[in-house]
Every structure is written in structure tokens, then in C-alpha cells.
């Protein structure tokens, strides 16, 4: 009787043993796969040597994706794929152009304008080094500037964008003063001038506790740190120079509000010189136009703007006087306080001013204006406080559907415009008919 429970127990133990072994094997397999992936990442040329400009590799496949884009997969590459806020590299594989690089399904795809001839096994890659090094300067500059904002003001960066002309970071603060920006920029350039090393290191999740990271990392497994010793420790998968001195310089050029944050625009390295050359060119041209030395250009422009503002006011006053005379003339020619007229190519804003001048001068008046444009017709209708006519809204309610237009207003003043489905004369006659 006892042998069956014993057999059953042995079977259960055997099953548990096998399951345990399977789970253990699965655990080691999964971790071994992760280790292989991390090891493969570390072996990539663009991580092994960020200064590598050329390389040789073996083609693993040439494909066309679902969007019809041609791409080549290599056994290794120095081409950096888009990621971590840094744009992709470009360059050449043998004699074909690399126009985009992406990491998809654990492979790095080099998108090319043409595939290489069938049977090609080996390739020689050449990076567009000007583009790559520019990205390295801007990305490293972002690390330095972001760290300076934290060090000087304790303001964290919440986002980063590396554009074709400028770099932006969004600082988690609603306002930044000029003085704060100057302090941060000065500190960032001090770090550059000190020519500190920029190191990278792969660490595990457990090893992260040994580093004071500026920002928590979201990735799991092996993590790549970019380190400026005794200054900044940050998880990052981008490419950077080997020292801060290679960034050359950082210049903040503008800020803008982004809801409760402040977006800081800046440039680094060779872009600082480009920005300086552009601004010098603009300053020289401005100085030439205002006929003043460059150091006096701002004062000369200010004087011109003040003169322009004064002239615009004088012009507006003169225009108002002309409209006043025109209003009196139209009132003089009016019959029974009804003023109606068709104008050619006159703005609706000017007709509004004229209509208001008339009803202000004669509270019993009713004004009906039509402006005839090349491909549009507009109208204005107004009445004084003591005018016997009904609401001007009757005009818009009837006229707008006829001319397929838009408009609106109040009981005493309306305006609108639309397509010339009827002539200006017919439109004015219809407006008179509606009120009479």
C-alpha cells in the first residue's frame, strides 16, 4: 500500500527537479544573451574609438524595407545611429552614400542611396567627419551646460534637442535672468578651458550606486556612463570628444518661454564661430544701412525707430483729418440721413473708420458702403444712435449667404466680405432694400 505514495512522491520530486533545471538553464540562457548583446554594443566601432573616421567591415545583408528604403547591415560599424537626442552619421560605404542610420530589431541599418553590387563582401566606410565631430561637440557641450545649470542654480534639464543650427535644452524653471545665464555660461566655459577628460564606462545596475548620477537612467542591463571626473556623471549612449577642451566654447544665444519651463538655445565649437561670423555680417550690414559705425548702430537704429513712430502718428492724424473731411462731404450730399456709396479697392478697415466718423457726426445717419475688389466684395453698414433703421444684423443675415461670405457685428455696426457672386451695384441695392 505504501509503494504507490512513494512512487508518486518520487515522480513529483523528479518533476520539480527537471522544472528547476529548466528554469535555471533558462535563467542562464537569458542572462548570457543579455551579456552577449551588451558585449556586442561595447564592441561597436563608434564606442570603441569615437575618433575613428574610417573602417573596414563585412556585409551581413543588403535589404529593402517596407517603405522601399535600401539598407546595408554590417558586422560592425563606426556610423552612429540616431538615438539619445543625437542625429545619425552620414558618409560613404565604398562608393554609395549613407544617408541615414537607424538601430532596428537589434541591427544597425545603414540606409543608402543605392545597394552595393551583388556579391560584395567587404566594405570600406568613411564618415562625414565634419558632421560627426560637430554632433560630438554639441552633445558634449549639452552635458557641460546642463551640469553647470545644476551646479550653479540647481536647475535640472528636462529635455534636449540637437538641431542643425542650434542646440536647445529645456530648464525646469519659468524664468532665467541675464545674470543667471551669464554665470552658467561662464562656468561651462571654465570646464571647457580646464580640458578635463571625458570618459565612458559600462556598468551594471548594481554598480550604479557607486556614482552620483545627474539624472536617473531608464535603461536596464549594462549602462554606459559618460563621465567628466569630479563634475558630471550621466547615462548616455551618444558620442562625445575625449576631453572637454575639444568642445572649444559654449555660447548661449537665446531663451524662450515654454509653459512653465525655459528653453535655452546655444551653440558649441565650430558653431560658435559660424554664429559670430553671421552676427558680424548682420551688424556690418545694419551699420551700413543706418550710415553709422558698428559700435553706434544700435543707437542709430533706436533713433530711426523713434522717428518712424513719430511719422506714423503724424500720418495717422493726417489720415483721420482727411476721413473727417470726407465724412462731412458725404453728409452734405446725403438725402434723409442715408449715406451710401461704392468704392474700388478700398480697405474695409478704412471704410469702417469712415462710417464711424459719419455716425459720430450725425446720430440720425445710416451708412452703407461697398468695396469692390478684384476677386472679393466687402461691405460696411452702420447707424447712429437716433437713426430710424432696424438692426444692421438684418443685412449680414441676408447678404452673407448670397456672397458666400463671413462677417458679423452688432445691431448698430456690421461688416462682411465674400465672393463677387453679384455686382457691387446689386449688393448695395440689396442692402438699401433690406433696410427700407
Short mmCIF file of C-alpha atoms in Angstrom, two decimals:
data_model
loop_
_atom_site.label_atom_id
_atom_site.label_comp_id
_atom_site.label_asym_id
_atom_site.label_seq_id
_atom_site.Cartn_x
_atom_site.Cartn_y
_atom_site.Cartn_z
CA UNK A 1 0.00 0.00 0.00
CA UNK A 2 2.90 2.39 0.76
CA UNK A 3 4.77 1.88 -2.50
CA UNK A 4 2.33 3.95 -4.53
CA UNK A 5 2.66 7.10 -2.36
CA UNK A 6 6.45 6.67 -2.50
CA UNK A 7 6.40 6.32 -6.30
CA UNK A 8 4.14 9.35 -6.52
CA UNK A 9 6.50 11.32 -4.29
CA UNK A 10 9.50 10.30 -6.39
CA UNK A 11 7.70 11.35 -9.57
CA UNK A 12 6.88 14.74 -8.05
CA UNK A 13 10.47 15.24 -6.91
CA UNK A 14 11.74 14.29 -10.36
CA UNK A 15 9.34 16.72 -11.99
CA UNK A 16 10.33 19.54 -9.64
CA UNK A 17 14.00 18.81 -10.28
CA UNK A 18 13.53 18.95 -14.04
CA UNK A 19 11.49 22.15 -13.82
CA UNK A 20 14.14 23.68 -11.58
CA UNK A 21 16.87 22.71 -14.01
CA UNK A 22 14.88 24.09 -16.94
CA UNK A 23 14.29 27.38 -15.14
CA UNK A 24 17.97 27.55 -14.16
CA UNK A 25 19.05 26.87 -17.75
CA UNK A 26 16.54 29.44 -18.98
CA UNK A 27 17.88 31.99 -16.46
CA UNK A 28 21.48 31.44 -17.59
CA UNK A 29 20.46 31.48 -21.27
CA UNK A 30 18.61 34.79 -20.89
CA UNK A 31 21.45 36.40 -18.96
CA UNK A 32 24.02 35.02 -21.37
CA UNK A 33 22.03 36.54 -24.24
CA UNK A 34 21.91 39.89 -22.41
CA UNK A 35 25.65 39.70 -21.77
CA UNK A 36 26.26 38.97 -25.45
CA UNK A 37 24.10 41.93 -26.51
CA UNK A 38 25.88 44.26 -24.08
CA UNK A 39 29.27 42.91 -25.15
CA UNK A 40 28.28 43.45 -28.78
CA UNK A 41 27.25 47.04 -28.01
CA UNK A 42 30.59 47.71 -26.34
CA UNK A 43 32.45 46.30 -29.35
CA UNK A 44 30.85 48.71 -31.82
CA UNK A 45 33.49 50.83 -33.51
CA UNK A 46 31.75 54.12 -32.62
CA UNK A 47 32.02 53.17 -28.94
CA UNK A 48 35.49 51.61 -29.10
CA UNK A 49 37.02 54.67 -30.76
CA UNK A 50 34.90 57.82 -31.09
CA UNK A 51 37.63 59.43 -33.20
CA UNK A 52 37.50 56.69 -35.86
CA UNK A 53 36.90 58.31 -39.26
CA UNK A 54 37.28 55.24 -41.50
CA UNK A 55 36.83 51.49 -41.00
CA UNK A 56 36.55 48.16 -42.79
CA UNK A 57 33.69 45.73 -42.23
CA UNK A 58 31.92 42.68 -43.64
CA UNK A 59 28.45 42.87 -45.16
CA UNK A 60 25.90 40.71 -43.37
CA UNK A 61 22.91 41.62 -45.54
CA UNK A 62 21.52 44.07 -48.07
CA UNK A 63 17.78 44.63 -47.88
CA UNK A 64 14.87 46.89 -48.86
CA UNK A 65 12.45 47.74 -46.03
CA UNK A 66 8.65 48.01 -46.18
CA UNK A 67 8.93 51.67 -47.17
CA UNK A 68 11.18 50.85 -50.12
CA UNK A 69 14.34 52.20 -48.46
CA UNK A 70 17.58 50.38 -49.25
CA UNK A 71 19.86 49.45 -46.35
CA UNK A 72 23.02 47.52 -45.54
CA UNK A 73 23.81 45.66 -42.31
CA UNK A 74 27.47 45.19 -41.34
CA UNK A 75 29.22 43.03 -38.77
CA UNK A 76 30.47 46.26 -37.14
CA UNK A 77 30.29 49.98 -37.82
CA UNK A 78 31.59 53.41 -36.89
CA UNK A 79 28.36 55.03 -38.15
CA UNK A 80 26.32 56.25 -35.18
CA UNK A 81 22.56 55.57 -35.47
CA UNK A 82 20.01 58.19 -34.45
CA UNK A 83 19.34 57.94 -30.73
CA UNK A 84 19.63 59.61 -27.35
CA UNK A 85 18.99 63.04 -28.84
CA UNK A 86 21.92 62.76 -31.27
CA UNK A 87 21.32 62.61 -35.04
CA UNK A 88 22.78 59.84 -37.19
CA UNK A 89 26.07 59.92 -39.05
CA UNK A 90 26.37 60.10 -42.83
CA UNK A 91 29.20 59.21 -45.20
CA UNK A 92 30.16 56.52 -47.69
CA UNK A 93 30.27 52.72 -47.87
CA UNK A 94 32.61 52.04 -50.78
CA UNK A 95 31.06 54.25 -53.46
CA UNK A 96 27.48 54.54 -52.14
CA UNK A 97 26.17 57.32 -49.90
CA UNK A 98 24.97 56.56 -46.39
CA UNK A 99 22.01 58.90 -45.92
CA UNK A 100 20.55 57.59 -42.66
CA UNK A 101 21.48 55.16 -39.89
CA UNK A 102 18.97 53.51 -37.55
CA UNK A 103 19.03 50.76 -34.95
CA UNK A 104 16.07 48.44 -35.66
CA UNK A 105 15.45 44.94 -34.29
CA UNK A 106 18.94 44.72 -32.75
CA UNK A 107 20.68 45.53 -36.03
CA UNK A 108 22.17 48.76 -37.30
CA UNK A 109 20.81 49.63 -40.71
CA UNK A 110 22.83 51.86 -42.99
CA UNK A 111 20.30 53.40 -45.37
CA UNK A 112 21.94 54.08 -48.72
CA UNK A 113 21.00 55.72 -51.99
CA UNK A 114 21.95 52.52 -53.84
CA UNK A 115 22.76 48.96 -52.79
CA UNK A 116 26.25 47.63 -53.46
CA UNK A 117 26.77 45.17 -56.35
CA UNK A 118 25.59 41.65 -55.59
CA UNK A 119 28.38 39.50 -54.20
CA UNK A 120 30.17 42.37 -52.44
CA UNK A 121 31.51 41.05 -49.14
CA UNK A 122 33.78 43.75 -47.77
CA UNK A 123 33.21 47.48 -47.44
CA UNK A 124 35.31 50.47 -46.52
CA UNK A 125 33.34 53.04 -44.54
CA UNK A 126 34.18 56.73 -44.44
CA UNK A 127 32.30 59.06 -42.10
CA UNK A 128 31.33 62.63 -42.89
CA UNK A 129 33.67 63.71 -40.12
CA UNK A 130 32.65 67.36 -40.12
CA UNK A 131 29.08 66.31 -39.31
CA UNK A 132 30.09 63.68 -36.74
CA UNK A 133 32.54 65.92 -34.87
CA UNK A 134 30.01 68.75 -34.84
CA UNK A 135 27.48 66.41 -33.22
CA UNK A 136 30.10 65.31 -30.70
CA UNK A 137 30.88 68.92 -29.79
CA UNK A 138 27.22 69.88 -29.41
CA UNK A 139 26.33 66.77 -27.41
CA UNK A 140 29.29 67.16 -25.05
CA UNK A 141 28.50 70.86 -24.72
CA UNK A 142 24.99 69.94 -23.65
CA UNK A 143 26.38 67.70 -20.90
CA UNK A 144 28.62 70.52 -19.67
CA UNK A 145 25.98 73.26 -19.81
CA UNK A 146 23.34 71.08 -18.17
CA UNK A 147 25.77 70.21 -15.37
CA UNK A 148 26.59 73.92 -14.94
CA UNK A 149 22.89 74.77 -14.53
CA UNK A 150 22.69 72.17 -11.76
CA UNK A 151 25.94 73.24 -10.10
CA UNK A 152 25.28 77.00 -10.13
CA UNK A 153 21.49 77.21 -9.83
CA UNK A 154 20.30 73.67 -9.06
CA UNK A 155 18.03 73.87 -12.13
CA UNK A 156 17.57 70.49 -13.87
CA UNK A 157 17.32 69.95 -17.61
CA UNK A 158 14.17 68.09 -18.65
CA UNK A 159 14.75 67.74 -22.41
CA UNK A 160 17.42 68.21 -25.07
CA UNK A 161 17.38 68.66 -28.86
CA UNK A 162 20.38 68.79 -31.18
CA UNK A 163 19.29 70.78 -34.24
CA UNK A 164 21.07 71.61 -37.47
CA UNK A 165 21.80 75.19 -36.39
CA UNK A 166 21.37 75.38 -32.62
CA UNK A 167 21.03 73.09 -29.61
CA UNK A 168 18.25 73.54 -27.07
CA UNK A 169 17.70 72.38 -23.52
CA UNK A 170 14.52 72.92 -21.55
CA UNK A 171 15.25 74.04 -17.98
CA UNK A 172 12.64 73.24 -15.34
CA UNK A 173 12.15 76.85 -14.23
CA UNK A 174 9.74 79.51 -15.60
CA UNK A 175 12.30 82.33 -15.91
CA UNK A 176 16.05 82.82 -16.24
CA UNK A 177 17.69 86.20 -15.70
CA UNK A 178 20.53 87.51 -17.85
CA UNK A 179 22.78 87.35 -14.80
CA UNK A 180 21.95 83.69 -14.17
CA UNK A 181 22.64 82.83 -17.81
CA UNK A 182 25.96 84.69 -17.68
CA UNK A 183 27.08 82.81 -14.55
CA UNK A 184 26.16 79.43 -16.02
CA UNK A 185 27.79 80.17 -19.38
CA UNK A 186 30.97 81.34 -17.65
CA UNK A 187 31.16 78.17 -15.57
CA UNK A 188 30.56 75.93 -18.60
CA UNK A 189 33.41 77.59 -20.49
CA UNK A 190 35.68 77.23 -17.45
CA UNK A 191 35.10 73.46 -17.57
CA UNK A 192 36.00 73.51 -21.27
CA UNK A 193 39.19 75.52 -20.71
CA UNK A 194 40.27 73.11 -17.95
CA UNK A 195 40.37 70.45 -20.68
CA UNK A 196 39.05 67.76 -18.38
CA UNK A 197 38.94 64.19 -19.70
CA UNK A 198 35.60 62.84 -20.91
CA UNK A 199 35.48 59.15 -20.12
CA UNK A 200 32.98 56.39 -20.78
CA UNK A 201 32.32 53.32 -18.71
CA UNK A 202 29.92 50.39 -18.90
CA UNK A 203 28.40 49.48 -15.54
CA UNK A 204 25.73 47.18 -14.17
CA UNK A 205 22.62 48.26 -12.29
CA UNK A 206 24.31 47.28 -9.03
CA UNK A 207 27.41 49.36 -9.84
CA UNK A 208 25.31 52.49 -10.46
CA UNK A 209 25.16 53.05 -6.71
CA UNK A 210 28.86 53.94 -6.82
CA UNK A 211 28.17 57.03 -8.97
CA UNK A 212 26.27 60.25 -8.25
CA UNK A 213 24.26 60.49 -11.44
CA UNK A 214 22.86 63.82 -12.54
CA UNK A 215 19.72 62.06 -13.76
CA UNK A 216 18.27 58.60 -13.14
CA UNK A 217 18.70 56.18 -16.05
CA UNK A 218 15.73 54.41 -17.60
CA UNK A 219 17.54 51.54 -19.34
CA UNK A 220 18.23 48.14 -17.80
CA UNK A 221 21.17 45.78 -18.12
CA UNK A 222 24.59 47.23 -18.89
CA UNK A 223 24.58 51.03 -18.76
CA UNK A 224 27.01 53.36 -20.49
CA UNK A 225 28.14 56.31 -18.39
CA UNK A 226 29.72 59.47 -19.77
CA UNK A 227 31.96 60.88 -17.06
CA UNK A 228 33.66 64.22 -16.55
CA UNK A 229 35.59 63.31 -13.39
CA UNK A 230 34.56 65.19 -10.25
CA UNK A 231 31.98 67.16 -12.25
CA UNK A 232 29.35 65.20 -14.16
CA UNK A 233 28.19 61.58 -14.28
CA UNK A 234 25.43 60.77 -16.71
CA UNK A 235 24.00 57.76 -18.51
CA UNK A 236 24.29 58.38 -22.24
CA UNK A 237 24.63 56.37 -25.43
CA UNK A 238 25.88 59.21 -27.63
CA UNK A 239 29.34 60.03 -28.96
CA UNK A 240 31.48 62.71 -27.30
CA UNK A 241 35.04 64.05 -27.62
CA UNK A 242 37.70 62.62 -25.35
CA UNK A 243 38.16 65.88 -23.46
CA UNK A 244 36.13 68.99 -22.67
CA UNK A 245 38.70 71.16 -24.44
CA UNK A 246 37.61 69.70 -27.78
CA UNK A 247 34.21 71.36 -27.30
CA UNK A 248 36.16 74.64 -27.71
CA UNK A 249 33.44 77.03 -26.49
CA UNK A 250 29.78 77.36 -25.49
CA UNK A 251 27.63 80.40 -26.24
CA UNK A 252 24.03 80.88 -25.10
CA UNK A 253 22.27 82.83 -27.84
CA UNK A 254 18.60 83.00 -26.82
CA UNK A 255 15.90 81.86 -24.42
CA UNK A 256 12.15 81.41 -24.82
CA UNK A 257 9.31 80.51 -22.52
CA UNK A 258 7.83 77.02 -22.82
CA UNK A 259 4.80 76.97 -20.49
CA UNK A 260 6.39 76.66 -17.02
CA UNK A 261 9.86 75.95 -18.43
CA UNK A 262 12.57 77.96 -20.17
CA UNK A 263 14.11 76.81 -23.44
CA UNK A 264 17.77 77.76 -23.78
CA UNK A 265 19.28 77.99 -27.27
CA UNK A 266 23.04 77.62 -27.50
CA UNK A 267 25.88 76.60 -29.82
CA UNK A 268 29.23 74.92 -29.25
CA UNK A 269 32.55 74.51 -31.03
CA UNK A 270 32.68 75.49 -34.68
CA UNK A 271 29.07 76.67 -34.49
CA UNK A 272 30.19 79.48 -32.18
CA UNK A 273 32.43 80.81 -34.96
CA UNK A 274 29.62 80.40 -37.51
CA UNK A 275 27.27 82.30 -35.22
CA UNK A 276 29.88 85.01 -34.69
CA UNK A 277 30.51 85.37 -38.44
CA UNK A 278 26.76 85.58 -39.15
CA UNK A 279 26.15 88.16 -36.44
CA UNK A 280 29.17 90.20 -37.57
CA UNK A 281 27.84 90.20 -41.12
CA UNK A 282 24.39 91.31 -39.94
CA UNK A 283 25.88 94.05 -37.76
CA UNK A 284 28.06 95.34 -40.60
CA UNK A 285 25.08 95.45 -42.97
CA UNK A 286 22.92 97.19 -40.37
CA UNK A 287 25.65 99.77 -39.73
CA UNK A 288 25.92 100.39 -43.47
CA UNK A 289 22.16 100.87 -43.85
CA UNK A 290 21.92 103.37 -40.99
CA UNK A 291 25.17 105.07 -42.05
CA UNK A 292 26.83 104.67 -38.66
CA UNK A 293 29.88 102.92 -37.19
CA UNK A 294 29.18 99.40 -35.94
CA UNK A 295 29.53 100.45 -32.31
CA UNK A 296 26.88 103.16 -32.89
CA UNK A 297 24.50 101.01 -34.96
CA UNK A 298 22.12 100.17 -32.10
CA UNK A 299 21.76 103.84 -31.12
CA UNK A 300 21.18 104.82 -34.74
CA UNK A 301 18.50 102.14 -35.20
CA UNK A 302 16.77 103.27 -32.00
CA UNK A 303 16.69 106.84 -33.30
CA UNK A 304 15.28 105.67 -36.64
CA UNK A 305 12.54 103.68 -34.91
CA UNK A 306 11.59 106.69 -32.80
CA UNK A 307 11.43 108.84 -35.93
CA UNK A 308 9.34 106.20 -37.70
CA UNK A 309 6.92 106.00 -34.76
CA UNK A 310 6.54 109.78 -34.79
CA UNK A 311 5.94 109.83 -38.55
CA UNK A 312 3.39 107.02 -38.30
CA UNK A 313 1.48 109.01 -35.67
CA UNK A 314 1.57 112.12 -37.85
CA UNK A 315 0.35 110.09 -40.82
CA UNK A 316 -2.46 108.55 -38.77
CA UNK A 317 -3.52 112.01 -37.56
CA UNK A 318 -3.49 113.36 -41.12
CA UNK A 319 -5.47 110.37 -42.35
CA UNK A 320 -8.04 110.89 -39.60
CA UNK A 321 -8.44 114.54 -40.64
CA UNK A 322 -8.93 113.50 -44.28
CA UNK A 323 -11.59 110.98 -43.26
CA UNK A 324 -13.28 113.68 -41.18
CA UNK A 325 -13.45 115.99 -44.22
CA UNK A 326 -14.71 113.11 -46.38
CA UNK A 327 -17.38 112.27 -43.79
CA UNK A 328 -18.61 115.88 -43.78
CA UNK A 329 -18.74 115.92 -47.59
CA UNK A 330 -20.77 112.69 -47.72
CA UNK A 331 -23.16 114.02 -45.06
CA UNK A 332 -23.60 117.20 -47.08
CA UNK A 333 -24.60 115.17 -50.15
CA UNK A 334 -26.84 112.76 -48.21
CA UNK A 335 -30.60 112.53 -48.59
CA UNK A 336 -32.71 111.81 -45.49
CA UNK A 337 -29.58 110.97 -43.48
CA UNK A 338 -28.84 107.95 -45.73
CA UNK A 339 -25.26 107.76 -46.99
CA UNK A 340 -24.45 105.00 -49.48
CA UNK A 341 -21.51 104.61 -51.85
CA UNK A 342 -19.43 102.09 -53.81
CA UNK A 343 -15.62 102.23 -53.55
CA UNK A 344 -12.95 100.48 -55.59
CA UNK A 345 -10.05 98.69 -53.89
CA UNK A 346 -10.54 100.48 -50.60
CA UNK A 347 -9.80 98.52 -47.43
CA UNK A 348 -12.67 97.52 -45.20
CA UNK A 349 -10.72 98.95 -42.23
CA UNK A 350 -10.70 102.39 -43.85
CA UNK A 351 -14.42 102.15 -44.64
CA UNK A 352 -15.10 101.22 -41.02
CA UNK A 353 -13.26 104.36 -39.87
CA UNK A 354 -15.19 106.50 -42.34
CA UNK A 355 -18.54 105.01 -41.32
CA UNK A 356 -17.81 105.60 -37.64
CA UNK A 357 -16.82 109.20 -38.35
CA UNK A 358 -20.16 109.79 -40.13
CA UNK A 359 -22.43 108.30 -37.45
CA UNK A 360 -20.44 110.18 -34.79
CA UNK A 361 -21.10 113.44 -36.63
CA UNK A 362 -24.79 112.68 -37.32
CA UNK A 363 -26.61 110.40 -34.88
CA UNK A 364 -29.58 110.09 -37.27
CA UNK A 365 -27.46 108.83 -40.18
CA UNK A 366 -27.38 105.38 -41.76
CA UNK A 367 -24.24 104.40 -43.68
CA UNK A 368 -24.00 101.69 -46.36
CA UNK A 369 -20.61 101.16 -48.03
CA UNK A 370 -19.47 98.54 -50.56
CA UNK A 371 -15.83 97.97 -51.56
CA UNK A 372 -15.22 96.26 -54.90
CA UNK A 373 -12.02 94.17 -55.09
CA UNK A 374 -10.60 92.06 -57.93
CA UNK A 375 -11.86 88.75 -56.58
CA UNK A 376 -13.74 89.83 -53.49
CA UNK A 377 -16.53 92.15 -52.38
CA UNK A 378 -16.80 93.72 -48.92
CA UNK A 379 -19.39 95.83 -47.15
CA UNK A 380 -19.84 98.01 -44.07
CA UNK A 381 -23.16 99.10 -42.59
CA UNK A 382 -23.63 101.45 -39.61
CA UNK A 383 -26.28 103.60 -37.99
CA UNK A 384 -26.25 106.42 -35.47
CA UNK A 385 -27.90 106.27 -32.07
CA UNK A 386 -31.01 108.12 -33.29
CA UNK A 387 -31.27 106.51 -36.74
CA UNK A 388 -34.77 105.13 -37.51
CA UNK A 389 -33.48 102.00 -39.26
CA UNK A 390 -33.69 98.48 -37.84
CA UNK A 391 -30.78 96.33 -36.68
CA UNK A 392 -27.85 96.18 -39.06
CA UNK A 393 -27.72 92.44 -38.45
CA UNK A 394 -30.56 92.09 -40.95
CA UNK A 395 -28.02 92.98 -43.64
CA UNK A 396 -25.46 90.33 -42.67
CA UNK A 397 -28.16 87.70 -42.25
CA UNK A 398 -29.32 88.27 -45.83
CA UNK A 399 -26.16 89.31 -47.67
CA UNK A 400 -23.59 86.82 -46.35
CA UNK A 401 -25.34 83.71 -47.78
CA UNK A 402 -25.63 85.45 -51.17
CA UNK A 403 -21.90 86.23 -51.43
CA UNK A 404 -20.83 83.02 -49.62
CA UNK A 405 -19.02 85.17 -47.12
CA UNK A 406 -18.24 85.78 -43.49
CA UNK A 407 -18.87 88.72 -41.23
CA UNK A 408 -20.64 89.95 -38.15
CA UNK A 409 -21.13 92.84 -35.79
CA UNK A 410 -23.75 94.47 -33.61
CA UNK A 411 -27.19 96.00 -34.09
CA UNK A 412 -25.54 99.33 -34.95
CA UNK A 413 -22.46 98.24 -36.90
CA UNK A 414 -21.71 95.25 -39.16
CA UNK A 415 -19.14 94.30 -41.77
CA UNK A 416 -18.53 91.34 -44.02
CA UNK A 417 -16.99 90.06 -47.22
CA UNK A 418 -17.18 87.24 -49.70
CA UNK A 419 -17.17 86.19 -53.33
CA UNK A 420 -18.39 88.59 -56.05
CA UNK A 421 -21.45 86.45 -56.86
CA UNK A 422 -23.33 89.69 -57.55
CA UNK A 423 -22.05 93.08 -58.68
CA UNK A 424 -21.23 95.87 -56.24
CA UNK A 425 -24.24 97.83 -57.52
CA UNK A 426 -26.57 94.88 -56.93
CA UNK A 427 -25.12 94.37 -53.46
CA UNK A 428 -25.67 98.00 -52.48
CA UNK A 429 -29.22 97.97 -53.86
CA UNK A 430 -29.98 94.84 -51.83
CA UNK A 431 -28.61 96.48 -48.66
CA UNK A 432 -30.84 99.52 -49.22
CA UNK A 433 -33.86 97.31 -49.92
CA UNK A 434 -33.33 95.34 -46.71
CA UNK A 435 -33.39 98.48 -44.56
CA UNK A 436 -36.07 100.37 -46.43
#
